[in-house]
Amino acid sequence: MKPFITIKAIRDGLTNKKFSAVDVHSFFTKRIAAHNQKLNAIIETHEQQPAQTTGPLAGIPFLRKDNISQNGQTTSAGSNILRNYRAPYNATIIENLQKAGAYSIGRTNMDEFGMGSTGEFSAYGPAKNPWNLSKSPGGSSSGSAAAVAAGLVPFALGTETGGSIRMPSSFCNLVGMYPTYGHNSRYGVIAFASSNDQVGAFTKTVYDNALVMSALGGVDTHDATTVQQPPKDYTLGLDGKLPEGLRVGILKDALTAEGMNDEVRATFEQSLREMEKLGAKLVHVDLPSWKYGIAIYFIIARAEAASNLSRFDGSLYGVRAQDIKNLKEMNELTRQQGFGIEIKRRILVGNFVLSAGHRDAFYNQACKVRALIKAEFDELFKSIDVLMCPTTPSLPFGLGETTSDPIAVYLSDYFILPNNMIGTPALQVPAGFSKTGLPIGVQFLGPRLSESLLYKVGHAFEEHTGHHLKNPQGYE
Ligand code: GLN
C-alpha cells in the first residue's frame, strides 16, 4: 500500500485480495504513530478493528471530528467544558458509515465548538498544515483536514456551519463538500448553529467524496430536518466530462473582492480557462445580496450558538467547577472556566442580538436578508447551472498571525457564507498552488439537492487539472 492511497484504491485492493482489511488497519495506525505528533491533528485514537467485509466502505477506517458523537468515546468539541464527556450513543452518521462497512479510529482536533477558521481556538492546541507546518490547515475542522492531507487516514468527517469543511480542504489541497441542509442527519452532532450545521467528508478525490456522501445521507427519524429523499449513489456518472452546454456563473466581484490575494486571483482565472476548455459556457452574473452573507452569518450563527451553548452550565454535561457555593456560582464558574475566549465573544454577541430591544434591529433583520439571498439564488439558477468562485480570498494563514485580528479572519469567509445561510450545496476542489507551495482551491455551488451535478462538474475539473495528485512532502 502506498501513502496517500485513495478509498477507491483501497477498495480495489481489498476486492482483488492484494491486501486485507487488517493490513489496511495497521498501515494507517503506523502512519498516525509516525506523523501525528508534529501535526497535532488527532486528539485520540480508538482501539477499533475492521468488523465488516461487505458494503461500499467495507474495511475503510476514518476519523471523526471531535464534535461527532461516538458511543462510549470522549466527544469534546475541542472544548475544556466537555473534556471528560463520553457520548452515550452514536451520531446517526456514524451508524450510517458503520452500516456501509467503515469504522472510526479516532477523533480530530478542531476549533472549540466549530468556532474559528484556523484551528487555534482548540483547547488542545492548534493542528498544523502538512504542506507547511508554520501554517494553519484552516478551521474549524483543522485536524480532519490535516490528517487526510498527510495521508494518516483515507477520509475524515468534518462539520460545516460557515465554511469549516470547504475552507480547510482548500488550505490542504483536499476535496470537501457542504451538502444541502438536511442531506445528512445532525443527530448526535454537537450543535453550533442548528439552521446551518451539516456534516461532510474530507477526501483526496472527488470520487472518494461522492462515495462517502452517498453513505452519509438518508432520512433520520431523530432529525426532523433531514431531507425526504432516498440515499443516492453519487459516484454514478463521474466520467470526467462536463454535462453538455454547462452554464457556469461567475460573480461580478469574484476577482476583485476585498483582500483578494494575487495568486488566488490568478489561479481562479486559470481555473476559468480550464472550464472553458472542458466546454463550459461562462456567464457573468450578479448577486447583489451576496455581500451581506458575512454580516447575517455574524448575527444568526452567534444567536443560535448562544442559545445552543446555554445547556453547558455544569448541571448536565461535562466539567463542573469545583468549590461552588450555590447554583448561580456553579453556572457562572463552570462557563467562565470551561469556555475559551472565542466562545465567550460569540455568546456575548449572540445574546445581545436576541435581547429585547435589539432583536428587531439585528436578528429579525438578518433573517429577512437571508430570505432575500435565497430569492436571488433561486432566480440566478434559472439562467446558470452552477456558480464558480474562489473558496477563500487568501492563502493559508500563518499560525499565530491572525489571533489578534478576528475581524480580518471573519472577512475571509466572503465566498463561503451566502450558501451556508440558505443551506444550498457547494463543493471545494483543489485548483493549484502558490509560488511558496501552498494549496489554493475553487468551489462549485448549485441549487438545493444538486449534489450529483456538483460532483460531476468537480470530477471533470479534477481529472482535467490533476492538482489533487500532488501531496505534501515528508509523509512518504
Ligand atoms: N469560520 C467559521 C466561524 O468561525 C467556521 C464555522 C464553521 O463552519 N464551523 O464561524
Short mmCIF file of C-alpha atoms and ligand atoms in Angstrom, two decimals:
data_model
loop_
_atom_site.label_atom_id
_atom_site.label_comp_id
_atom_site.label_asym_id
_atom_site.label_seq_id
_atom_site.Cartn_x
_atom_site.Cartn_y
_atom_site.Cartn_z
CA MET A 1 0.00 0.00 0.00
CA LYS A 2 1.32 3.44 -0.94
CA PRO A 3 0.93 6.56 1.20
CA PHE A 4 -1.98 8.81 0.15
CA ILE A 5 -3.87 5.81 -1.20
CA THR A 6 -7.49 6.70 -2.02
CA ILE A 7 -10.60 4.94 -0.73
CA LYS A 8 -11.24 3.72 -4.26
CA ALA A 9 -7.77 2.15 -4.47
CA ILE A 10 -8.16 0.52 -1.05
CA ARG A 11 -11.48 -0.94 -2.14
CA ASP A 12 -9.92 -2.32 -5.31
CA GLY A 13 -7.00 -3.77 -3.34
CA LEU A 14 -9.35 -5.45 -0.86
CA THR A 15 -11.55 -6.85 -3.64
CA ASN A 16 -8.55 -8.24 -5.52
CA LYS A 17 -7.09 -9.58 -2.26
CA LYS A 18 -3.86 -7.60 -2.73
CA PHE A 19 -4.08 -6.87 0.98
CA SER A 20 -6.51 -7.50 3.82
CA ALA A 21 -8.61 -5.17 5.99
CA VAL A 22 -6.19 -5.91 8.84
CA ASP A 23 -3.29 -4.74 6.63
CA VAL A 24 -5.20 -1.54 5.91
CA HIS A 25 -5.76 -1.00 9.61
CA SER A 26 -2.14 -1.46 10.57
CA PHE A 27 -0.93 0.65 7.63
CA PHE A 28 -2.88 3.70 8.84
CA THR A 29 -2.21 3.07 12.52
CA LYS A 30 1.51 3.16 11.77
CA ARG A 31 1.19 6.34 9.74
CA ILE A 32 -0.65 8.02 12.60
CA ALA A 33 2.05 6.92 15.04
CA ALA A 34 4.77 8.28 12.74
CA HIS A 35 3.29 11.66 11.86
CA ASN A 36 0.56 12.81 14.21
CA GLN A 37 2.82 14.24 16.88
CA LYS A 38 4.14 17.01 14.64
CA LEU A 39 0.70 17.73 13.18
CA ASN A 40 -1.46 17.58 16.34
CA ALA A 41 -4.30 16.60 14.01
CA ILE A 42 -5.69 13.69 16.02
CA ILE A 43 -6.62 14.13 19.67
CA GLU A 44 -7.20 10.46 20.41
CA THR A 45 -7.21 7.14 18.58
CA HIS A 46 -9.65 4.34 19.39
CA GLU A 47 -8.92 0.65 19.70
CA GLN A 48 -11.10 -0.49 16.87
CA GLN A 49 -10.61 -3.15 14.21
CA PRO A 50 -12.46 -3.62 10.91
CA ALA A 51 -15.55 -5.71 11.55
CA GLN A 52 -17.43 -5.77 8.31
CA THR A 53 -16.41 -7.20 4.94
CA THR A 54 -19.36 -6.02 2.89
CA GLY A 55 -20.72 -2.61 1.98
CA PRO A 56 -19.43 0.24 -0.18
CA LEU A 57 -16.94 1.29 2.51
CA ALA A 58 -16.06 -2.16 3.90
CA GLY A 59 -12.77 -2.12 5.78
CA ILE A 60 -12.21 1.64 5.43
CA PRO A 61 -11.02 3.40 8.61
CA PHE A 62 -11.93 7.04 9.21
CA LEU A 63 -11.57 9.79 11.78
CA ARG A 64 -14.46 11.78 13.20
CA LYS A 65 -14.32 15.43 14.15
CA ASP A 66 -14.41 15.81 17.93
CA ASN A 67 -17.99 17.18 17.84
CA ILE A 68 -19.50 13.99 16.36
CA SER A 69 -20.70 11.54 19.00
CA GLN A 70 -19.35 8.02 19.09
CA ASN A 71 -20.90 5.69 21.63
CA GLY A 72 -18.73 5.32 24.73
CA GLN A 73 -15.99 7.62 23.42
CA THR A 74 -14.99 11.08 24.53
CA THR A 75 -16.56 13.74 22.33
CA SER A 76 -15.46 17.18 23.49
CA ALA A 77 -15.97 19.57 20.55
CA GLY A 78 -12.44 20.85 21.10
CA SER A 79 -13.54 22.37 24.40
CA ASN A 80 -12.39 22.16 28.00
CA ILE A 81 -16.00 22.25 29.14
CA LEU A 82 -16.56 18.78 27.60
CA ARG A 83 -13.08 17.40 28.14
CA ASN A 84 -14.45 14.46 30.15
CA TYR A 85 -17.74 13.93 28.30
CA ARG A 86 -18.36 10.48 26.88
CA ALA A 87 -21.10 10.17 24.28
CA PRO A 88 -23.81 7.70 25.35
CA TYR A 89 -24.88 6.93 21.76
CA ASN A 90 -23.69 7.10 18.17
CA ALA A 91 -24.47 10.01 15.88
CA THR A 92 -26.67 8.78 13.03
CA ILE A 93 -23.91 9.49 10.53
CA ILE A 94 -21.56 7.21 12.48
CA GLU A 95 -24.24 4.50 12.33
CA ASN A 96 -24.68 5.09 8.60
CA LEU A 97 -20.96 4.77 7.95
CA GLN A 98 -20.79 1.63 10.04
CA LYS A 99 -23.64 0.14 8.02
CA ALA A 100 -21.58 0.87 4.90
CA GLY A 101 -18.65 -1.03 6.43
CA ALA A 102 -16.42 1.86 7.59
CA TYR A 103 -15.14 2.20 11.16
CA SER A 104 -13.96 5.14 13.25
CA ILE A 105 -10.39 5.02 14.57
CA GLY A 106 -10.24 8.31 16.43
CA ARG A 107 -11.26 11.93 16.84
CA THR A 108 -9.70 15.01 15.32
CA ASN A 109 -8.69 18.40 16.58
CA MET A 110 -10.96 21.40 15.94
CA ASP A 111 -11.72 24.95 16.92
CA GLU A 112 -13.83 24.88 20.05
CA PHE A 113 -17.47 24.13 19.11
CA GLY A 114 -16.57 24.77 15.46
CA MET A 115 -15.92 28.47 16.02
CA GLY A 116 -12.81 29.56 14.19
CA SER A 117 -11.02 29.50 10.87
CA THR A 118 -7.53 28.39 11.86
CA GLY A 119 -7.83 25.62 14.47
CA GLU A 120 -6.16 27.90 17.00
CA PHE A 121 -9.24 28.11 19.22
CA SER A 122 -8.92 24.44 20.14
CA ALA A 123 -8.41 23.56 23.81
CA TYR A 124 -5.83 21.03 22.60
CA GLY A 125 -3.53 23.46 20.81
CA PRO A 126 -3.55 24.10 17.06
CA ALA A 127 -3.27 21.43 14.37
CA LYS A 128 -0.65 22.16 11.71
CA ASN A 129 -0.83 22.20 7.94
CA PRO A 130 1.15 19.29 6.43
CA TRP A 131 2.03 21.50 3.44
CA ASN A 132 3.87 23.88 5.73
CA LEU A 133 3.98 23.34 9.48
CA SER A 134 4.08 27.07 10.21
CA LYS A 135 0.65 27.45 8.55
CA SER A 136 -2.85 26.67 9.71
CA PRO A 137 -4.70 23.82 8.00
CA GLY A 138 -7.79 26.04 8.21
CA GLY A 139 -10.69 25.66 10.58
CA SER A 140 -12.77 24.77 12.26
CA SER A 141 -12.25 21.16 11.06
CA SER A 142 -8.49 21.65 11.31
CA GLY A 143 -7.43 18.17 12.42
CA SER A 144 -9.62 16.31 9.91
CA ALA A 145 -8.09 18.26 7.02
CA ALA A 146 -4.51 17.91 8.28
CA ALA A 147 -4.92 14.16 8.88
CA VAL A 148 -6.27 13.41 5.40
CA ALA A 149 -3.76 15.72 3.68
CA ALA A 150 -0.89 13.88 5.38
CA GLY A 151 -2.41 10.53 4.44
CA LEU A 152 -3.00 9.43 8.05
CA VAL A 153 -6.46 8.17 7.16
CA PRO A 154 -8.37 7.69 3.88
CA PHE A 155 -11.13 10.10 4.94
CA ALA A 156 -12.20 12.16 7.91
CA LEU A 157 -15.51 13.69 8.90
CA GLY A 158 -15.93 17.40 9.37
CA THR A 159 -18.83 19.68 10.11
CA GLU A 160 -19.61 22.95 8.44
CA THR A 161 -21.71 25.83 9.68
CA GLY A 162 -19.87 28.55 7.81
CA GLY A 163 -17.04 27.10 5.75
CA SER A 164 -15.47 24.63 8.17
CA ILE A 165 -15.23 21.87 5.57
CA ARG A 166 -14.56 23.88 2.42
CA MET A 167 -12.00 26.26 3.87
CA PRO A 168 -9.68 23.65 5.44
CA SER A 169 -9.99 21.46 2.35
CA SER A 170 -8.91 24.43 0.26
CA PHE A 171 -5.94 25.12 2.60
CA CYS A 172 -4.87 21.44 2.45
CA ASN A 173 -5.43 20.53 -1.24
CA LEU A 174 -8.44 18.34 -0.49
CA VAL A 175 -11.98 17.82 -1.67
CA GLY A 176 -14.80 18.82 0.68
CA MET A 177 -18.50 19.41 0.28
CA TYR A 178 -21.11 21.32 2.24
CA PRO A 179 -24.22 19.37 1.22
CA THR A 180 -27.77 20.64 1.04
CA TYR A 181 -29.03 21.42 4.53
CA GLY A 182 -30.83 18.29 5.72
CA HIS A 183 -28.93 15.94 3.42
CA ASN A 184 -27.18 14.47 6.46
CA SER A 185 -28.56 13.94 9.93
CA ARG A 186 -27.38 16.24 12.71
CA TYR A 187 -28.46 13.80 15.43
CA GLY A 188 -25.50 13.28 17.75
CA VAL A 189 -23.54 16.20 16.33
CA ILE A 190 -22.82 18.83 18.98
CA ALA A 191 -24.71 21.90 17.77
CA PHE A 192 -23.16 25.22 16.84
CA ALA A 193 -25.80 26.99 14.70
CA SER A 194 -28.53 24.45 14.09
CA SER A 195 -30.00 26.08 10.99
CA ASN A 196 -26.67 25.76 9.11
CA ASP A 197 -24.81 22.80 10.63
CA GLN A 198 -24.08 19.92 8.24
CA VAL A 199 -21.62 17.03 8.20
CA GLY A 200 -19.35 16.15 5.29
CA ALA A 201 -16.10 14.40 4.50
CA PHE A 202 -12.53 15.37 3.71
CA THR A 203 -11.08 13.24 0.92
CA LYS A 204 -8.27 13.33 -1.60
CA THR A 205 -10.53 12.96 -4.62
CA VAL A 206 -14.00 13.86 -5.83
CA TYR A 207 -14.83 10.18 -6.37
CA ASP A 208 -13.98 9.35 -2.74
CA ASN A 209 -16.02 12.29 -1.52
CA ALA A 210 -19.03 11.21 -3.57
CA LEU A 211 -18.66 7.69 -2.22
CA VAL A 212 -18.70 8.80 1.42
CA MET A 213 -21.51 11.32 0.85
CA SER A 214 -23.63 8.54 -0.64
CA ALA A 215 -23.24 6.57 2.60
CA LEU A 216 -23.82 9.52 4.94
CA GLY A 217 -27.23 10.68 3.74
CA GLY A 218 -30.76 9.48 4.32
CA VAL A 219 -33.87 10.25 6.28
CA ASP A 220 -33.41 10.10 10.05
CA THR A 221 -36.38 9.93 12.38
CA HIS A 222 -34.18 11.57 15.04
CA ASP A 223 -33.67 14.68 12.90
CA ALA A 224 -36.84 16.22 11.50
CA THR A 225 -34.82 18.44 9.16
CA THR A 226 -33.43 15.54 7.14
CA VAL A 227 -34.50 15.68 3.52
CA GLN A 228 -37.10 13.15 2.40
CA GLN A 229 -35.13 11.55 -0.39
CA PRO A 230 -33.73 8.03 -0.62
CA PRO A 231 -29.92 7.74 -0.42
CA LYS A 232 -28.23 8.22 -3.79
CA ASP A 233 -25.04 6.85 -5.29
CA TYR A 234 -23.16 9.97 -6.29
CA THR A 235 -20.31 8.03 -7.90
CA LEU A 236 -22.57 7.15 -10.82
CA GLY A 237 -21.98 9.50 -13.71
CA LEU A 238 -18.45 10.54 -12.74
CA ASP A 239 -16.91 10.15 -16.17
CA GLY A 240 -14.55 13.12 -16.29
CA LYS A 241 -16.87 15.07 -18.58
CA LEU A 242 -18.96 18.17 -18.03
CA PRO A 243 -22.64 17.97 -18.88
CA GLU A 244 -23.19 19.24 -22.43
CA GLY A 245 -23.56 23.03 -22.63
CA LEU A 246 -22.99 23.60 -18.89
CA ARG A 247 -23.61 27.23 -17.95
CA VAL A 248 -21.17 28.38 -15.27
CA GLY A 249 -21.94 31.62 -13.46
CA ILE A 250 -19.10 33.92 -12.40
CA LEU A 251 -19.86 36.54 -9.77
CA LYS A 252 -19.18 40.13 -10.78
CA ASP A 253 -16.68 40.62 -7.96
CA ALA A 254 -15.19 37.12 -7.91
CA LEU A 255 -11.85 38.61 -8.95
CA THR A 256 -11.99 41.91 -7.17
CA ALA A 257 -13.29 41.06 -3.70
CA GLU A 258 -11.69 42.83 -0.76
CA GLY A 259 -8.46 41.24 0.45
CA MET A 260 -8.11 39.05 -2.66
CA ASN A 261 -4.65 37.55 -2.89
CA ASP A 262 -2.99 37.93 -6.33
CA GLU A 263 -2.10 34.27 -6.61
CA VAL A 264 -5.63 33.22 -5.65
CA ARG A 265 -6.94 35.56 -8.36
CA ALA A 266 -4.54 34.19 -10.98
CA THR A 267 -5.42 30.63 -10.02
CA PHE A 268 -9.10 31.37 -10.33
CA GLU A 269 -8.61 32.96 -13.77
CA GLN A 270 -6.68 29.88 -14.84
CA SER A 271 -9.45 27.62 -13.49
CA LEU A 272 -11.99 29.51 -15.60
CA ARG A 273 -9.89 28.90 -18.69
CA GLU A 274 -9.74 25.19 -17.84
CA MET A 275 -13.51 25.09 -17.53
CA GLU A 276 -13.84 26.70 -20.95
CA LYS A 277 -11.51 24.10 -22.40
CA LEU A 278 -13.81 21.47 -20.93
CA GLY A 279 -16.71 23.02 -22.83
CA ALA A 280 -18.32 25.19 -20.16
CA LYS A 281 -20.07 28.38 -21.12
CA LEU A 282 -19.09 31.18 -18.72
CA VAL A 283 -21.85 33.60 -17.78
CA HIS A 284 -21.15 36.77 -15.79
CA VAL A 285 -23.74 37.22 -13.08
CA ASP A 286 -24.51 39.48 -10.18
CA LEU A 287 -25.99 38.54 -6.86
CA PRO A 288 -26.47 41.87 -5.10
CA SER A 289 -27.21 40.38 -1.67
CA TRP A 290 -24.03 38.23 -1.67
CA LYS A 291 -22.13 40.93 0.20
CA TYR A 292 -24.45 40.61 3.20
CA GLY A 293 -23.51 36.96 3.79
CA ILE A 294 -20.81 37.74 6.33
CA ALA A 295 -22.97 40.20 8.26
CA ILE A 296 -26.01 37.98 8.61
CA TYR A 297 -23.89 34.94 9.44
CA PHE A 298 -22.26 37.04 12.16
CA ILE A 299 -25.66 37.68 13.69
CA ILE A 300 -27.60 34.44 13.09
CA ALA A 301 -24.83 31.95 13.85
CA ARG A 302 -23.99 33.78 17.09
CA ALA A 303 -27.64 33.97 18.12
CA GLU A 304 -28.08 30.23 17.62
CA ALA A 305 -24.73 29.46 19.26
CA ALA A 306 -25.58 31.48 22.37
CA SER A 307 -28.82 29.56 22.63
CA ASN A 308 -27.29 26.13 21.95
CA LEU A 309 -24.41 26.66 24.37
CA SER A 310 -26.69 27.61 27.25
CA ARG A 311 -27.01 23.90 28.03
CA PHE A 312 -23.39 23.76 29.19
CA ASP A 313 -23.72 25.09 32.71
CA GLY A 314 -22.24 22.38 34.90
CA SER A 315 -25.54 20.63 35.62
CA LEU A 316 -25.87 18.06 32.84
CA TYR A 317 -22.78 17.64 30.68
CA GLY A 318 -19.04 17.62 31.08
CA VAL A 319 -16.93 19.52 33.53
CA ARG A 320 -18.34 21.23 36.65
CA ALA A 321 -16.43 23.97 38.52
CA GLN A 322 -15.15 22.93 41.94
CA ASP A 323 -15.72 24.61 45.34
CA ILE A 324 -19.05 26.15 44.44
CA LYS A 325 -21.42 27.63 46.99
CA ASN A 326 -24.68 27.73 45.05
CA LEU A 327 -26.33 27.09 41.70
CA LYS A 328 -25.57 30.52 40.29
CA GLU A 329 -21.92 30.16 41.13
CA MET A 330 -21.87 26.68 39.58
CA ASN A 331 -23.25 28.05 36.31
CA GLU A 332 -21.01 31.08 36.24
CA LEU A 333 -17.74 29.45 37.22
CA THR A 334 -18.27 26.40 35.03
CA ARG A 335 -18.84 28.60 31.99
CA GLN A 336 -16.09 31.03 32.93
CA GLN A 337 -13.54 28.23 33.32
CA GLY A 338 -14.82 25.88 30.66
CA PHE A 339 -15.29 28.13 27.62
CA GLY A 340 -12.46 29.70 25.64
CA ILE A 341 -12.19 33.32 24.55
CA GLU A 342 -13.86 32.99 21.12
CA ILE A 343 -16.85 31.17 22.59
CA LYS A 344 -17.37 33.91 25.14
CA ARG A 345 -17.15 36.60 22.45
CA ARG A 346 -19.82 34.81 20.43
CA ILE A 347 -22.15 34.22 23.36
CA LEU A 348 -21.99 37.92 24.17
CA VAL A 349 -22.88 38.94 20.61
CA GLY A 350 -25.49 36.20 20.31
CA ASN A 351 -27.34 37.19 23.46
CA PHE A 352 -27.12 40.85 22.52
CA VAL A 353 -28.72 40.40 19.08
CA LEU A 354 -31.51 38.33 20.61
CA SER A 355 -32.19 40.62 23.55
CA ALA A 356 -35.34 42.69 23.93
CA GLY A 357 -34.96 45.97 22.11
CA HIS A 358 -32.25 44.68 19.76
CA ARG A 359 -33.90 41.64 18.29
CA ASP A 360 -35.79 43.60 15.64
CA ALA A 361 -32.78 45.63 14.65
CA PHE A 362 -30.42 42.68 14.31
CA TYR A 363 -31.77 39.13 14.41
CA ASN A 364 -35.10 39.68 12.63
CA GLN A 365 -33.44 41.92 10.07
CA ALA A 366 -30.79 39.27 9.38
CA CYS A 367 -33.50 36.66 8.84
CA LYS A 368 -35.10 38.91 6.21
CA VAL A 369 -31.79 39.27 4.38
CA ARG A 370 -31.42 35.51 4.50
CA ALA A 371 -34.75 35.19 2.67
CA LEU A 372 -33.55 37.78 0.15
CA ILE A 373 -30.37 35.80 -0.59
CA LYS A 374 -32.48 32.71 -1.11
CA ALA A 375 -34.79 34.50 -3.54
CA GLU A 376 -31.82 35.84 -5.52
CA PHE A 377 -30.18 32.41 -5.63
CA ASP A 378 -33.41 30.83 -6.89
CA GLU A 379 -33.63 33.44 -9.62
CA LEU A 380 -29.95 33.10 -10.51
CA PHE A 381 -30.13 29.36 -11.07
CA LYS A 382 -32.76 29.86 -13.74
CA SER A 383 -30.03 31.18 -16.03
CA ILE A 384 -26.98 29.15 -14.89
CA ASP A 385 -26.34 25.55 -13.83
CA VAL A 386 -23.50 26.08 -11.37
CA LEU A 387 -21.78 29.06 -9.84
CA MET A 388 -18.00 29.05 -9.58
CA CYS A 389 -15.84 31.16 -7.27
CA PRO A 390 -12.64 31.01 -5.24
CA THR A 391 -13.08 29.21 -1.92
CA THR A 392 -11.16 31.76 0.13
CA PRO A 393 -9.65 35.06 -0.98
CA SER A 394 -6.44 34.34 0.94
CA LEU A 395 -3.68 31.75 1.14
CA PRO A 396 -3.49 29.57 4.29
CA PHE A 397 -2.95 31.78 7.35
CA GLY A 398 0.28 31.57 9.32
CA LEU A 399 -0.19 30.13 12.81
CA GLY A 400 -0.21 32.97 15.32
CA GLU A 401 -0.74 35.54 12.56
CA THR A 402 -4.44 36.19 12.96
CA THR A 403 -5.35 35.75 16.61
CA SER A 404 -5.17 39.49 17.30
CA ASP A 405 -7.43 40.37 14.35
CA PRO A 406 -10.60 38.26 14.45
CA ILE A 407 -12.47 40.60 12.09
CA ALA A 408 -9.94 40.02 9.27
CA VAL A 409 -10.47 36.29 9.69
CA TYR A 410 -14.27 36.61 9.68
CA LEU A 411 -13.98 38.52 6.36
CA SER A 412 -12.09 35.65 4.74
CA ASP A 413 -15.38 33.75 4.57
CA TYR A 414 -16.72 36.15 1.92
CA PHE A 415 -17.16 33.48 -0.77
CA ILE A 416 -18.36 30.86 1.67
CA LEU A 417 -21.15 32.13 3.83
CA PRO A 418 -24.03 33.03 1.47
CA ASN A 419 -24.84 29.44 0.55
CA ASN A 420 -24.39 28.23 4.14
CA MET A 421 -27.05 30.75 5.14
CA ILE A 422 -29.58 29.26 2.73
CA GLY A 423 -28.48 25.64 3.01
CA THR A 424 -27.51 25.04 -0.62
CA PRO A 425 -24.57 22.79 -1.53
CA ALA A 426 -21.03 23.70 -2.57
CA LEU A 427 -18.05 21.56 -3.49
CA GLN A 428 -14.42 22.63 -2.97
CA VAL A 429 -11.81 21.14 -5.29
CA PRO A 430 -8.02 21.72 -5.45
CA ALA A 431 -7.15 24.36 -8.07
CA GLY A 432 -3.43 25.00 -7.82
CA PHE A 433 -0.58 26.25 -5.66
CA SER A 434 1.11 29.48 -4.69
CA LYS A 435 4.78 30.04 -5.55
CA THR A 436 5.56 29.05 -1.98
CA GLY A 437 3.78 25.72 -2.49
CA LEU A 438 0.55 26.44 -0.60
CA PRO A 439 -2.72 24.97 -1.87
CA ILE A 440 -5.41 27.13 -3.47
CA GLY A 441 -8.98 25.95 -4.06
CA VAL A 442 -12.01 26.66 -6.15
CA GLN A 443 -15.65 25.88 -5.46
CA PHE A 444 -18.75 24.97 -7.40
CA LEU A 445 -22.13 25.95 -5.99
CA GLY A 446 -25.52 24.70 -7.06
CA PRO A 447 -29.19 24.85 -6.11
CA ARG A 448 -30.72 22.63 -3.43
CA LEU A 449 -30.04 18.91 -3.89
CA SER A 450 -27.70 19.42 -6.84
CA GLU A 451 -25.00 17.19 -5.27
CA SER A 452 -24.91 14.85 -8.29
CA LEU A 453 -24.27 17.72 -10.68
CA LEU A 454 -21.62 19.31 -8.43
CA TYR A 455 -19.72 16.03 -8.09
CA LYS A 456 -19.86 15.52 -11.84
CA VAL A 457 -18.53 19.01 -12.54
CA GLY A 458 -15.88 18.79 -9.82
CA HIS A 459 -14.76 15.40 -11.09
CA ALA A 460 -14.32 16.71 -14.64
CA PHE A 461 -12.31 19.67 -13.35
CA GLU A 462 -10.18 17.40 -11.16
CA GLU A 463 -9.47 14.88 -13.93
CA HIS A 464 -8.57 17.66 -16.31
CA THR A 465 -6.30 19.66 -13.97
CA GLY A 466 -4.80 16.94 -11.75
CA HIS A 467 -3.93 19.17 -8.77
CA HIS A 468 -5.22 16.51 -6.37
CA LEU A 469 -2.33 14.25 -7.37
CA LYS A 470 0.17 16.43 -5.53
CA ASN A 471 0.90 15.55 -1.92
CA PRO A 472 2.85 17.29 0.83
CA GLN A 473 6.46 16.21 1.27
CA GLY A 474 7.78 14.37 4.28
CA TYR A 475 4.90 11.88 4.61
CA GLU A 476 6.02 9.20 2.17
N1 GLN B 1 -15.02 30.31 10.29
C1 GLN B 1 -16.34 29.94 10.74
C2 GLN B 1 -16.62 30.54 12.09
O1 GLN B 1 -15.69 30.85 12.80
C3 GLN B 1 -16.41 28.45 10.83
C4 GLN B 1 -17.75 27.97 11.17
C5 GLN B 1 -17.99 26.52 10.90
O2 GLN B 1 -18.23 26.17 9.74
N2 GLN B 1 -17.99 25.67 11.92
O3 GLN B 1 -17.74 30.71 12.44
#
